[in-house]
Amino acid sequence: MSDSVLTARALRKTYRSGNRRLEVFSNVDFHIAAGESVSIRGESGSGKSTLLNLLAALDTADSGTLAWDGCAKTGNAARGRFVGIIFQAFYLIPELNALENILMARRITGRIDPAARARAAELLDRVGLKDRGHHLPSQLSGGERQRVAVARALMNSPRVILADEPTGNLDEKTADSVMDLLLGICAETKTALVLVTHNPLYAKRTAREYFLHEGTLRPVR
Amino acid sequence: MPWYLYLAFKQLFPSGRRVTFFTCASTIGVFLGVWMLIIIIGVMSGFGYKYSRMIIDTQGEIQVRGTFIDNQEQLRGIIAKVSGVAATTPSAEGIVMIEYQKRPNYPGIIGVDPESVEKVIPISKYLLQGSMDDLDDDAVILSAGLAYALGARIGSKVTVVSPLTLERLNQDTYMMPTELTVAGIYEFGHQQLDKSIAIVTLRRMQELYGLGDSVHGINVRLAPGADADQVARAINETLPAGSRMFARTWMQSGEAFLFALKIERFMVIIIVAFVIVVVAFLVTSMLLVAVARKTREIGLYGALGATPWQSAMCFCFQGVLVGTLGTFLGVTIGLLTLSNIDPIARLIARVTGNWDLLVEIYQFTKVPAHITAPDIAIICVFAVGMSTLAGLIAAFRAAKLKPVEAMRSE
Ligand SMILES: Nc1ncnc2c1ncn2[C@@H]1O[C@H](COP(=O)(O)OP(=O)(O)OP(=O)(O)O)[C@@H](O)[C@H]1O
Ligand SMILES: [Mg+2]
C-alpha cells in the first residue's frame, strides 16, 4: 500500500443536533492508490457525503487520521491542489463564463499564466465544450455544466478526484455521457477517482466497489 | 491579482452581462451622498470664502481705527515696520448728499489715497467702467447701485454736498457744493456695498469733511501667509500708548456673519454625513443579501482551496469597489456641478421663483463655490471608509461560514 495517495484510518463522525447525537460511522478505514478508481454506494443517509467531506478535509472527524500523499498537512491550502471535487449540484460561479470557471480553480491555488490558460482551453475542448467557453452557467445545459465542473476539478492536475453523485441531477442519457467522460479522463490522466453513486452500473466500471451500510464500509469487489 | 479581488470585480461586473442591480443601486447611493456633500460643503464654504475675500478686498486684512488720526504719515511708517505687513493706506469715511439732474442720493463716502490704495484695496479689480488713473481730486467713483439710482455715467458731473455745508450755514458762511466728474463705476458683488457708496480722493474727503490732515483709519494689507491675529497684536503693541487707536482683523469685523456661516456649514455636514451612513447601511444590507444568496457558493470557494479569510475579502472588496467608484463619480460630478453652480442655482431659482430672496439673505449676486483639497480628502476617506465598513460586516458573515455547512444550506 506504499503507492496509496489517500489514506484514512479509524474515522469516526458524530453529528450533534440539539441534545441528540447521531453517529454516522465509528470506525471507517479507506485508502486509494494512485490512478485507481473506487466507487462507494449506500442507501440515502448512510453517510456517503459525510465520508467524502472527511476525505476532502472539508469537515473534521471526531477521531481518526487522514493523510494525503505528499502533503504534510490536510487543509484549505493543500486541498485546491491535491483533490478535485465534483458535486451533484455543479456549483459553478454564475458570474463567470465556462472558461473562467475552470480557471478559477487555478486562480485560488496559484497564478494564471499563459500555460494555465492553455490548459483550461485544452480541458474545455476535452470535455467537448470548445465552442461554449464564453457561455455563462445559466446559458449551459445541466450536462454541460457538469462537464465544466469536471474540467474545473481537473484543472490543477489533482492526485485524486472526489465525485459525490456527479450525475444525480442529470437524465439517464446525459448521465451516461458525463460518466463516460469522467471515467475516461481519470483513466487517461491516471488520476485516482472516488465515485459516490447510486447506480450499480457506474459502480461496476470502477476498479473497486464499496458499500456503506450502518456505519461500516464493506468492500463488494 | 488575487482571486478574491478578481471575483469581487466579476460579481460586480459579470462577464458578458450588463452591470448587476446591486452594483448600480449601491454605487448610485454612494455617488449621490458624495455629490451632495461636495456641493453643500462647496457652497457653504463658498459663502464664507467669498465673504472673507470681499471683506479683505474692501478694507484690507487689518484696520487701524481712531477718531482722528492726524499723524498718519508717521503712523504708517510705524505700522509698515511690523513684520508681516505688506502695504498700508489711509482712509476716511462719512455720508454725503449726491445729486445728479435733480435726483438726490445719500451714499456713504470713502476718501482713499490714490497713491497707495490699490496695494491694499484693489478697486481696479472691481471696476466695471473707467479707471483708477482718472481718480483725481475732482473725480468720483460710484458703486454700480448708486450710479444706477442717480442715472449717472462715466463723465457725468455730480454735485456733492457734505454735512459741513450745513454746519457752515449755522455759522453764516456759505460753502459752495462741490462738482465732481464720474471717473469709474465698480461692483464688488455684494448687495450692500454696491448699493450706495462713492469713492473720492483722500484730499477731497478731508476738504468735504473739514478734517484738515487727519484721517479716520489706516488699512493694512498683509504679506501672503502672515497671520492676521498675530500681526494685529504686534501693531497694537507698537501703537503709541494712550492714542485711542486700535487694530482689528477682518475676522473680528465680520465675526457674527462668519460664525453663523460656520455653524450652518457644520449642521449641514452632519446631516449629509448621516445620509452617507444611511447609504452605507444600504450597501451593507445588499452585501449581506449577497452573502446569504451565495452561501453555497462560498462553500465552493472553500472546496476549491480558499481560506475563509480570502472568501471574506471577496465581499469586503465589493464594498470597497462600490465605495471607491461611487466616491469617484460623486467627486467628479460634484466638482463639475460646483464650477457651474451659478447657472444651476439660477435655473432652480427660476423654477421656484425665489432668487431675489436668496440675494437678499446672502447679499451675493452670484452663488459662490469654494472647496479645498483637505475638504475633498475628508469626504473621500469618509465615504470609502463607510463602504469598506459595510463590506467588512458582510465579510465577517462570509468568513464564519464553514464550507460543508455552507454547501448543505438550502
Ligand atoms: N450537519 C448535520 N447535522 C446533523 N446531521 C447530519 C448533518 N449532515 C448530515 N447529517 C445526517 O448524517 C447522515 C448522513 O448524511 P449524508 O449526507 O452523509 O448521507 P448520504 O449517504 O450522502 O445520503 P444521500 O445518498 O441522500 O446523499 C444523515 O442521516 C443525515 O441526516
Ligand atoms: Mg449525499
XYZ file of C-alpha atoms and ligand atoms in Angstrom:
663
model
C 0.000 0.000 0.000
C 3.013 2.246 -0.455
C 1.537 3.861 -3.571
C -1.555 4.957 -1.710
C -2.486 8.608 -2.431
C -5.135 8.980 0.189
C -5.369 7.049 3.418
C -7.957 7.381 6.166
C -7.873 5.337 9.357
C -10.431 4.736 12.054
C -12.612 7.701 11.066
C -15.406 8.450 13.471
C -18.044 11.051 12.787
C -20.921 12.049 15.013
C -23.436 14.804 14.296
C -24.949 16.645 17.168
C -28.277 18.357 16.769
C -29.567 19.762 19.997
C -29.043 17.121 22.662
C -29.393 14.241 20.233
C -26.300 12.609 18.840
C -26.166 10.739 15.611
C -23.205 8.516 14.994
C -22.815 8.175 11.231
C -19.830 5.831 11.483
C -17.396 4.960 14.207
C -14.510 3.165 12.549
C -14.009 3.559 8.830
C -10.742 2.748 7.055
C -10.278 3.877 3.484
C -7.421 4.098 1.058
C -6.961 4.614 -2.620
C -3.890 4.063 -4.729
C -2.569 6.406 -7.401
C -4.634 6.259 -10.572
C -7.076 3.794 -9.023
C -10.852 4.197 -9.239
C -13.123 3.306 -6.351
C -16.876 3.565 -6.028
C -18.931 3.900 -2.882
C -22.600 3.039 -2.817
C -25.050 3.051 0.020
C -28.573 3.948 0.990
C -29.599 7.536 1.276
C -28.472 8.871 4.643
C -25.870 6.183 5.143
C -23.108 8.806 5.304
C -21.523 8.772 1.835
C -21.360 12.527 1.528
C -20.131 12.763 5.104
C -17.283 10.375 4.318
C -16.354 12.239 1.149
C -16.267 15.556 3.038
C -13.928 13.974 5.577
C -11.662 12.644 2.830
C -11.559 16.143 1.301
C -10.820 17.644 4.731
C -13.813 19.908 4.253
C -15.078 18.559 7.565
C -13.168 17.197 10.529
C -13.646 13.755 12.019
C -14.170 13.248 15.742
C -11.238 10.890 15.700
C -9.110 9.016 13.219
C -6.394 10.103 10.829
C -6.332 11.329 7.273
C -3.218 11.504 5.111
C -2.758 12.944 1.650
C 0.297 11.554 -0.048
C 2.981 14.206 -0.329
C 1.125 16.748 1.767
C 2.402 17.487 5.246
C -0.984 18.763 6.237
C -4.525 18.396 5.044
C -6.449 21.648 4.848
C -7.593 24.550 2.712
C -4.321 25.447 1.080
C -3.389 21.874 0.098
C -6.916 20.885 -0.910
C -7.046 23.003 -4.044
C -4.021 21.212 -5.474
C -4.432 17.735 -4.110
C -8.093 16.966 -4.666
C -10.623 17.905 -7.268
C -14.199 17.838 -6.037
C -17.287 17.363 -8.173
C -20.717 17.912 -6.681
C -24.168 16.744 -7.557
C -25.313 20.354 -7.894
C -22.420 21.504 -10.153
C -21.677 24.654 -8.142
C -20.388 26.852 -10.923
C -19.942 30.553 -10.189
C -22.844 32.236 -12.027
C -20.968 35.466 -12.818
C -18.158 33.691 -14.632
C -18.291 32.034 -18.034
C -17.323 28.393 -18.558
C -13.661 29.093 -19.245
C -13.315 31.444 -16.274
C -14.990 28.881 -14.029
C -12.379 26.327 -14.993
C -9.599 28.862 -14.449
C -10.988 29.706 -11.008
C -9.505 26.518 -9.589
C -6.040 27.773 -10.557
C -6.732 31.338 -9.519
C -7.422 30.223 -5.956
C -4.384 27.980 -5.655
C -1.861 29.867 -7.734
C -1.340 32.189 -10.632
C -2.904 32.485 -14.031
C -0.241 32.328 -16.694
C -0.444 31.515 -20.411
C 0.194 27.854 -19.585
C -2.820 27.839 -17.268
C -4.987 29.425 -19.937
C -3.824 26.889 -22.449
C -4.622 24.057 -20.048
C -8.104 25.432 -19.369
C -8.802 25.710 -23.080
C -7.498 22.194 -23.630
C -9.715 20.819 -20.833
C -12.707 22.666 -22.226
C -12.013 21.006 -25.549
C -11.562 17.623 -23.850
C -14.987 17.833 -22.180
C -16.492 18.707 -25.564
C -17.328 22.356 -24.921
C -14.801 24.029 -27.155
C -17.335 26.498 -28.510
C -19.098 27.129 -25.177
C -16.202 28.817 -23.358
C -17.932 32.175 -23.220
C -21.275 30.869 -22.050
C -22.357 31.716 -18.536
C -23.550 28.737 -16.441
C -27.135 29.928 -16.961
C -26.578 29.538 -20.695
C -25.460 25.896 -20.389
C -27.488 22.695 -20.044
C -27.195 20.551 -16.909
C -24.897 18.071 -18.599
C -22.734 20.848 -19.979
C -22.464 22.436 -16.548
C -21.277 19.181 -15.030
C -18.723 18.841 -17.821
C -17.390 22.281 -16.905
C -17.254 21.130 -13.265
C -15.284 18.046 -14.322
C -12.839 20.226 -16.224
C -12.531 22.523 -13.213
C -11.804 19.577 -10.930
C -9.002 18.512 -13.260
C -7.550 21.965 -13.747
C -4.826 21.680 -11.103
C -3.957 18.084 -12.079
C -5.047 16.756 -8.679
C -3.931 13.375 -7.366
C -7.482 12.326 -6.641
C -10.963 13.336 -7.706
C -13.826 13.069 -5.237
C -17.156 12.961 -7.012
C -20.364 12.986 -4.966
C -23.194 11.692 -7.140
C -21.958 13.706 -10.129
C -24.822 12.532 -12.304
C -27.587 12.753 -9.701
C -29.129 15.820 -11.295
C -28.934 14.583 -14.871
C -31.186 12.466 -17.049
C -30.032 8.941 -17.895
C -28.587 9.653 -21.309
C -26.728 12.779 -20.238
C -25.584 10.991 -17.079
C -24.091 8.190 -19.171
C -22.089 10.556 -21.309
C -20.829 12.581 -18.319
C -19.849 9.338 -16.572
C -18.036 8.116 -19.686
C -16.167 11.381 -19.751
C -15.276 11.305 -16.046
C -14.092 7.679 -16.024
C -12.280 8.119 -19.311
C -10.484 11.285 -18.338
C -9.393 9.869 -14.963
C -8.027 6.739 -16.594
C -6.249 8.799 -19.229
C -4.606 11.147 -16.786
C -4.046 8.425 -14.157
C -5.957 10.429 -11.608
C -7.424 8.463 -8.706
C -11.213 8.668 -8.503
C -13.574 8.183 -5.568
C -17.049 7.969 -7.033
C -20.133 8.079 -4.855
C -23.094 6.832 -6.827
C -26.416 5.086 -6.531
C -26.123 3.466 -9.886
C -24.656 -0.103 -9.739
C -23.751 0.081 -13.418
C -21.466 3.023 -12.855
C -20.062 1.394 -9.717
C -19.137 -1.682 -11.719
C -16.988 0.386 -14.012
C -14.575 1.277 -11.214
C -11.700 -0.948 -10.104
C -13.049 -1.478 -6.605
C -16.522 -1.167 -5.114
C -17.537 -0.365 -1.568
C -20.892 -0.365 0.133
C -21.571 1.859 3.120
C -24.175 0.438 5.442
C -24.924 1.194 9.067
C -21.589 2.816 9.657
C -19.386 0.177 8.083
C -17.651 0.427 4.770
C -17.756 -3.022 3.219
C -15.783 -3.947 0.071
C -18.065 -5.529 -2.525
C -15.430 -6.330 -5.013
C -4.469 39.894 -8.969
C -5.593 37.717 -6.058
C -8.595 35.619 -6.907
C -10.887 37.249 -4.344
C -10.262 40.669 -5.872
C -10.913 39.222 -9.309
C -14.087 37.541 -8.166
C -15.283 40.659 -6.315
C -14.831 42.559 -9.547
C -16.593 39.866 -11.583
C -19.508 39.733 -9.194
C -19.989 43.469 -9.613
C -19.406 43.378 -13.365
C -20.182 39.838 -14.602
C -18.737 38.591 -17.893
C -20.808 39.414 -20.911
C -23.681 40.914 -18.994
C -24.822 44.364 -18.014
C -23.915 45.533 -14.520
C -25.915 43.993 -11.731
C -28.675 45.724 -9.847
C -26.596 45.619 -6.693
C -23.703 47.420 -8.366
C -25.950 50.119 -9.797
C -28.012 50.720 -6.691
C -25.146 50.866 -4.253
C -22.813 52.866 -6.488
C -25.542 55.381 -7.193
C -26.253 55.558 -3.460
C -22.645 56.379 -2.612
C -22.417 58.710 -5.601
C -25.486 60.706 -4.533
C -24.241 61.046 -0.973
C -20.784 62.235 -2.010
C -22.187 64.507 -4.689
C -24.486 66.197 -2.180
C -21.697 66.512 0.346
C -19.370 68.143 -2.200
C -21.991 70.619 -3.377
C -23.176 71.559 0.067
C -19.717 71.965 1.519
C -18.615 73.798 -1.620
C -21.456 76.293 -1.466
C -21.324 76.746 2.296
C -17.586 77.370 2.265
C -18.056 79.420 -0.878
C -20.101 81.960 1.043
C -17.528 82.093 3.797
C -14.647 82.312 1.351
C -16.289 84.922 -0.842
C -17.347 86.938 2.159
C -13.860 86.936 3.633
C -12.265 87.772 0.261
C -14.679 90.629 -0.015
C -14.037 91.987 3.452
C -10.307 91.746 2.825
C -10.553 93.351 -0.605
C -12.642 96.240 0.664
C -10.768 97.021 3.864
C -7.529 95.025 3.985
C -6.811 92.286 6.490
C -6.340 94.732 9.345
C -7.899 98.102 10.069
C -6.372 100.572 12.465
C -9.110 102.876 13.703
C -9.173 106.015 15.831
C -11.467 109.031 15.992
C -8.964 111.393 14.375
C -5.557 110.292 13.265
C -3.584 113.410 12.430
C -0.103 111.971 12.204
C -0.941 109.372 9.576
C 2.383 109.566 7.700
C 4.324 108.790 10.859
C 1.850 106.118 11.933
C 2.015 104.371 8.564
C 5.758 104.362 8.902
C 5.497 102.610 12.253
C 2.947 100.056 11.031
C 4.908 99.323 7.852
C 7.830 98.169 10.000
C 5.766 95.497 11.743
C 6.698 92.171 10.222
C 4.000 90.616 8.053
C 2.703 93.991 6.820
C 2.874 94.355 3.042
C 1.197 97.737 2.471
C -0.812 100.419 4.245
C -3.224 103.103 3.078
C -5.085 105.834 4.938
C -8.835 106.371 4.633
C -11.684 108.491 5.909
C -15.389 107.919 5.569
C -18.681 109.647 6.061
C -22.033 110.348 4.477
C -22.842 112.962 1.848
C -25.649 114.002 -0.439
C -25.008 113.457 -4.122
C -27.261 114.983 -6.710
C -27.404 114.388 -10.416
C -30.056 116.015 -12.586
C -32.245 116.764 -9.577
C -32.012 113.234 -8.299
C -30.527 113.268 -4.806
C -28.997 110.309 -3.002
C -27.332 109.883 0.381
C -24.475 107.444 -0.066
C -21.571 106.600 2.186
C -18.384 108.253 1.001
C -14.866 106.971 1.325
C -11.724 109.003 0.827
C -8.767 106.988 -0.378
C -5.163 107.821 -1.150
C -4.763 107.155 -4.896
C -1.057 106.535 -4.468
C -1.294 103.683 -2.009
C -4.881 102.440 -2.067
C -4.504 99.853 -4.849
C -1.928 97.896 -2.878
C -4.413 97.398 -0.037
C -7.847 97.732 -1.632
C -7.715 96.620 -5.270
C -10.556 98.781 -6.539
C -9.446 98.360 -10.178
C -10.267 94.690 -9.929
C -13.923 95.543 -9.370
C -14.270 98.454 -11.791
C -16.957 97.864 -14.387
C -16.107 101.050 -16.240
C -13.473 103.770 -16.024
C -10.041 103.638 -14.496
C -8.367 104.319 -11.171
C -5.863 106.517 -13.004
C -8.631 109.030 -13.601
C -9.361 109.377 -9.878
C -8.142 112.876 -9.105
C -9.428 115.467 -6.639
C -12.252 116.442 -8.977
C -13.369 112.909 -9.701
C -15.560 110.331 -8.009
C -16.050 106.595 -8.415
C -19.579 105.338 -7.854
C -20.878 101.946 -6.848
C -22.994 100.309 -9.531
C -26.187 100.667 -7.495
C -25.563 104.335 -6.830
C -24.755 105.084 -10.472
C -27.957 103.347 -11.463
C -30.046 105.237 -8.879
C -28.619 108.569 -9.972
C -28.725 107.739 -13.637
C -25.084 108.863 -13.849
C -22.478 107.513 -16.258
C -18.774 107.955 -16.835
C -18.164 111.650 -17.388
C -21.399 112.772 -15.683
C -20.921 115.742 -13.376
C -22.494 115.130 -9.969
C -22.940 117.612 -7.144
C -21.739 116.664 -3.661
C -22.956 118.356 -0.507
C -21.295 117.445 2.786
C -22.653 117.852 6.330
C -20.050 120.575 6.716
C -22.150 122.763 4.421
C -24.990 122.720 6.960
C -22.591 123.398 9.788
C -21.166 126.403 7.900
C -24.710 127.666 7.248
C -25.214 127.851 11.012
C -22.063 129.945 11.187
C -23.469 132.232 8.483
C -20.796 131.297 5.985
C -21.624 129.638 2.713
C -19.758 126.733 1.230
C -20.147 126.017 -2.446
C -21.357 122.494 -3.291
C -18.591 120.539 -4.970
C -18.920 119.333 -8.521
C -17.183 116.035 -9.324
C -16.847 114.052 -12.524
C -17.678 110.344 -12.504
C -14.407 108.545 -13.290
C -15.448 104.976 -12.683
C -18.189 102.551 -11.647
C -17.432 99.488 -9.533
C -19.258 96.401 -8.368
C -18.000 94.223 -5.503
C -20.781 91.692 -5.995
C -22.133 92.278 -2.508
C -25.527 93.871 -2.380
C -24.935 96.284 0.477
C -21.554 97.507 -0.737
C -22.788 98.008 -4.269
C -25.952 99.831 -3.286
C -24.708 103.237 -2.264
C -21.023 104.107 -1.934
C -18.949 106.872 -3.506
C -15.163 106.870 -3.569
C -13.169 110.121 -3.755
C -9.562 111.062 -3.109
C -8.496 111.455 0.495
C -7.693 115.123 -0.081
C -11.204 115.763 -1.412
C -12.709 113.882 1.522
C -10.653 115.861 4.043
C -11.897 119.044 2.419
C -15.548 117.935 2.337
C -15.454 116.989 5.984
C -13.038 119.667 7.145
C -10.663 117.094 8.521
C -7.500 119.016 7.792
C -4.695 116.493 7.626
C -6.296 113.855 9.737
C -7.811 110.541 8.653
C -10.176 108.011 10.254
C -8.152 104.915 9.843
C -5.344 103.055 8.227
C -5.986 99.875 6.299
C -3.317 97.235 6.241
C -2.616 94.520 3.684
C -0.601 91.550 4.887
C 2.143 89.674 3.154
C 0.942 86.252 1.894
C 0.925 83.693 4.680
C 1.057 86.208 7.526
C -1.310 85.534 10.414
C -3.786 88.378 10.783
C -4.319 87.948 14.531
C -0.626 87.890 15.231
C 0.106 90.982 13.122
C -2.831 92.864 14.649
C -1.448 92.108 18.120
C 2.008 93.320 17.078
C 0.530 96.529 15.636
C -1.414 97.179 18.838
C 1.793 96.839 20.808
C 3.654 99.360 18.650
C 0.834 101.919 18.556
C 1.643 104.911 20.804
C 0.207 104.441 24.299
C -2.949 106.437 25.010
C -3.501 107.127 21.318
C -7.009 105.587 21.490
C -6.229 103.752 18.296
C -6.871 100.109 17.846
C -6.049 97.480 15.216
C -8.533 94.722 14.463
C -8.613 91.972 11.917
C -11.187 91.446 9.199
C -12.323 88.331 11.065
C -13.256 90.432 14.063
C -15.226 92.915 11.991
C -17.148 90.194 10.109
C -17.291 87.851 13.077
C -21.025 87.445 13.516
C -21.711 86.558 9.918
C -18.719 84.270 9.579
C -19.710 82.476 12.775
C -23.257 81.978 11.508
C -21.855 80.543 8.282
C -19.573 78.205 10.192
C -22.434 76.871 12.321
C -24.629 76.459 9.265
C -21.886 74.589 7.431
C -21.324 72.318 10.394
C -25.027 71.464 10.706
C -25.351 70.668 7.034
C -22.244 68.469 7.079
C -23.663 66.493 9.991
C -26.933 65.962 8.149
C -25.276 64.884 4.919
C -22.839 62.663 6.793
C -25.910 60.863 8.096
C -27.055 60.452 4.523
C -23.791 58.636 3.803
C -24.245 56.468 6.878
C -27.686 55.534 5.549
C -26.126 54.731 2.172
C -23.558 52.566 3.954
C -26.428 50.672 5.577
C -27.897 50.144 2.141
C -24.597 48.771 0.889
C -24.290 46.581 3.995
C -27.715 45.074 3.639
C -27.286 44.472 -0.057
C -23.958 42.757 0.559
C -25.491 40.704 3.357
C -28.190 39.586 0.976
C -25.454 38.661 -1.485
C -23.656 36.649 1.196
C -26.889 34.858 2.085
C -27.709 34.209 -1.551
C -24.225 32.943 -2.212
C -23.844 30.806 0.886
C -23.407 27.610 -1.109
C -21.018 29.325 -3.465
C -18.871 30.486 -0.552
C -18.715 26.843 0.468
C -17.455 26.093 -3.016
C -14.576 28.580 -2.719
C -13.511 26.545 0.292
C -13.787 23.310 -1.661
C -11.515 24.818 -4.297
C -8.908 25.567 -1.651
C -9.804 29.062 -0.406
C -9.379 30.062 3.208
C -12.378 31.656 4.969
C -10.371 34.872 5.230
C -9.954 35.017 1.457
C -13.654 34.401 0.861
C -14.391 37.222 3.302
C -12.081 39.563 1.395
C -14.102 38.931 -1.735
C -17.118 40.556 -0.122
C -15.123 43.230 1.645
C -13.639 44.299 -1.680
C -17.071 44.624 -3.186
C -17.831 47.249 -0.541
C -14.513 48.960 -1.230
C -15.031 48.899 -5.007
C -18.565 50.224 -4.799
C -17.425 52.917 -2.365
C -14.469 53.954 -4.495
C -16.469 54.041 -7.694
C -19.338 55.976 -6.115
C -16.955 58.407 -4.440
C -15.019 58.960 -7.644
C -18.233 59.709 -9.539
C -19.513 61.891 -6.717
C -16.338 63.977 -6.513
C -16.038 64.351 -10.291
C -19.651 65.304 -10.900
C -19.666 67.334 -7.673
C -16.727 69.474 -8.801
C -18.290 69.858 -12.238
C -21.514 70.994 -10.597
C -19.666 73.439 -8.348
C -17.874 75.037 -11.260
C -21.280 75.683 -12.834
C -23.141 76.326 -9.623
C -24.312 79.825 -10.503
C -26.238 78.969 -13.698
C -27.616 75.863 -11.968
C -28.765 77.844 -8.933
C -30.336 80.449 -11.189
C -32.203 77.736 -13.053
C -33.512 76.232 -9.830
C -34.391 79.693 -8.529
C -36.247 80.480 -11.716
C -38.325 77.343 -11.271
C -39.019 78.035 -7.601
C -39.060 81.787 -8.087
C -37.055 82.904 -5.078
C -33.807 84.241 -6.500
C -34.366 87.755 -5.104
C -34.959 86.331 -1.656
C -31.663 84.446 -1.845
C -29.768 87.561 -2.882
C -31.457 89.445 -0.048
C -30.335 86.896 2.522
C -26.825 86.196 1.360
C -26.095 89.600 -0.166
C -24.241 87.980 -3.052
C -25.415 88.450 -6.608
C -23.585 85.273 -7.655
C -23.622 81.919 -5.918
C -20.057 81.380 -4.787
C -18.412 77.984 -4.529
C -15.157 77.101 -2.912
C -13.828 73.725 -1.829
C -10.387 72.911 -0.534
C -8.333 69.783 -1.142
C -8.496 68.761 2.552
C -12.309 69.017 2.426
C -12.388 66.704 -0.604
C -9.937 64.329 1.055
C -12.091 64.103 4.184
C -15.201 63.386 2.097
C -13.384 60.651 0.147
C -11.946 58.985 3.222
C -15.311 59.092 4.957
C -17.317 57.692 2.042
C -14.831 54.971 1.108
C -14.362 54.174 4.805
C -18.093 53.707 5.356
C -18.423 51.445 2.301
C -15.416 49.427 3.425
C -17.045 49.007 6.806
C -20.186 47.849 5.025
C -18.080 45.324 3.130
C -16.391 44.167 6.325
C -19.685 43.456 8.045
C -20.720 41.234 5.138
C -17.233 39.718 5.042
C -17.436 38.612 8.674
C -20.647 36.792 7.890
C -18.972 35.050 4.974
C -15.871 34.159 6.993
C -17.958 32.466 9.675
C -19.425 30.009 7.162
C -17.896 26.532 7.151
C -17.660 25.059 3.648
C -19.592 21.860 4.426
C -22.352 23.644 6.243
C -22.480 26.350 3.594
C -22.921 23.780 0.841
C -25.578 21.854 2.730
C -27.624 25.024 3.270
C -30.889 25.318 1.377
N -24.952 18.828 9.647
C -25.620 17.746 10.060
N -26.181 17.729 11.275
C -26.838 16.635 11.692
N -26.991 15.551 10.967
C -26.463 15.496 9.732
C -25.744 16.590 9.216
N -25.319 16.240 7.984
C -25.751 15.012 7.733
N -26.437 14.560 8.770
C -27.018 13.213 8.889
O -25.971 12.298 8.668
C -26.439 11.232 7.879
C -25.572 11.016 6.681
O -25.729 12.111 5.801
P -25.076 12.151 4.371
O -25.386 13.419 3.735
O -23.657 11.784 4.513
O -25.844 10.954 3.638
P -25.664 10.395 2.177
O -25.238 8.973 2.307
O -24.803 11.280 1.384
O -27.125 10.435 1.618
P -27.630 10.728 0.148
O -27.420 9.495 -0.645
O -29.077 11.034 0.289
O -26.850 11.870 -0.343
C -27.884 11.531 7.526
O -28.708 10.754 8.340
C -28.067 12.969 7.857
O -29.350 13.206 8.374
Mg -25.039 12.628 -0.294
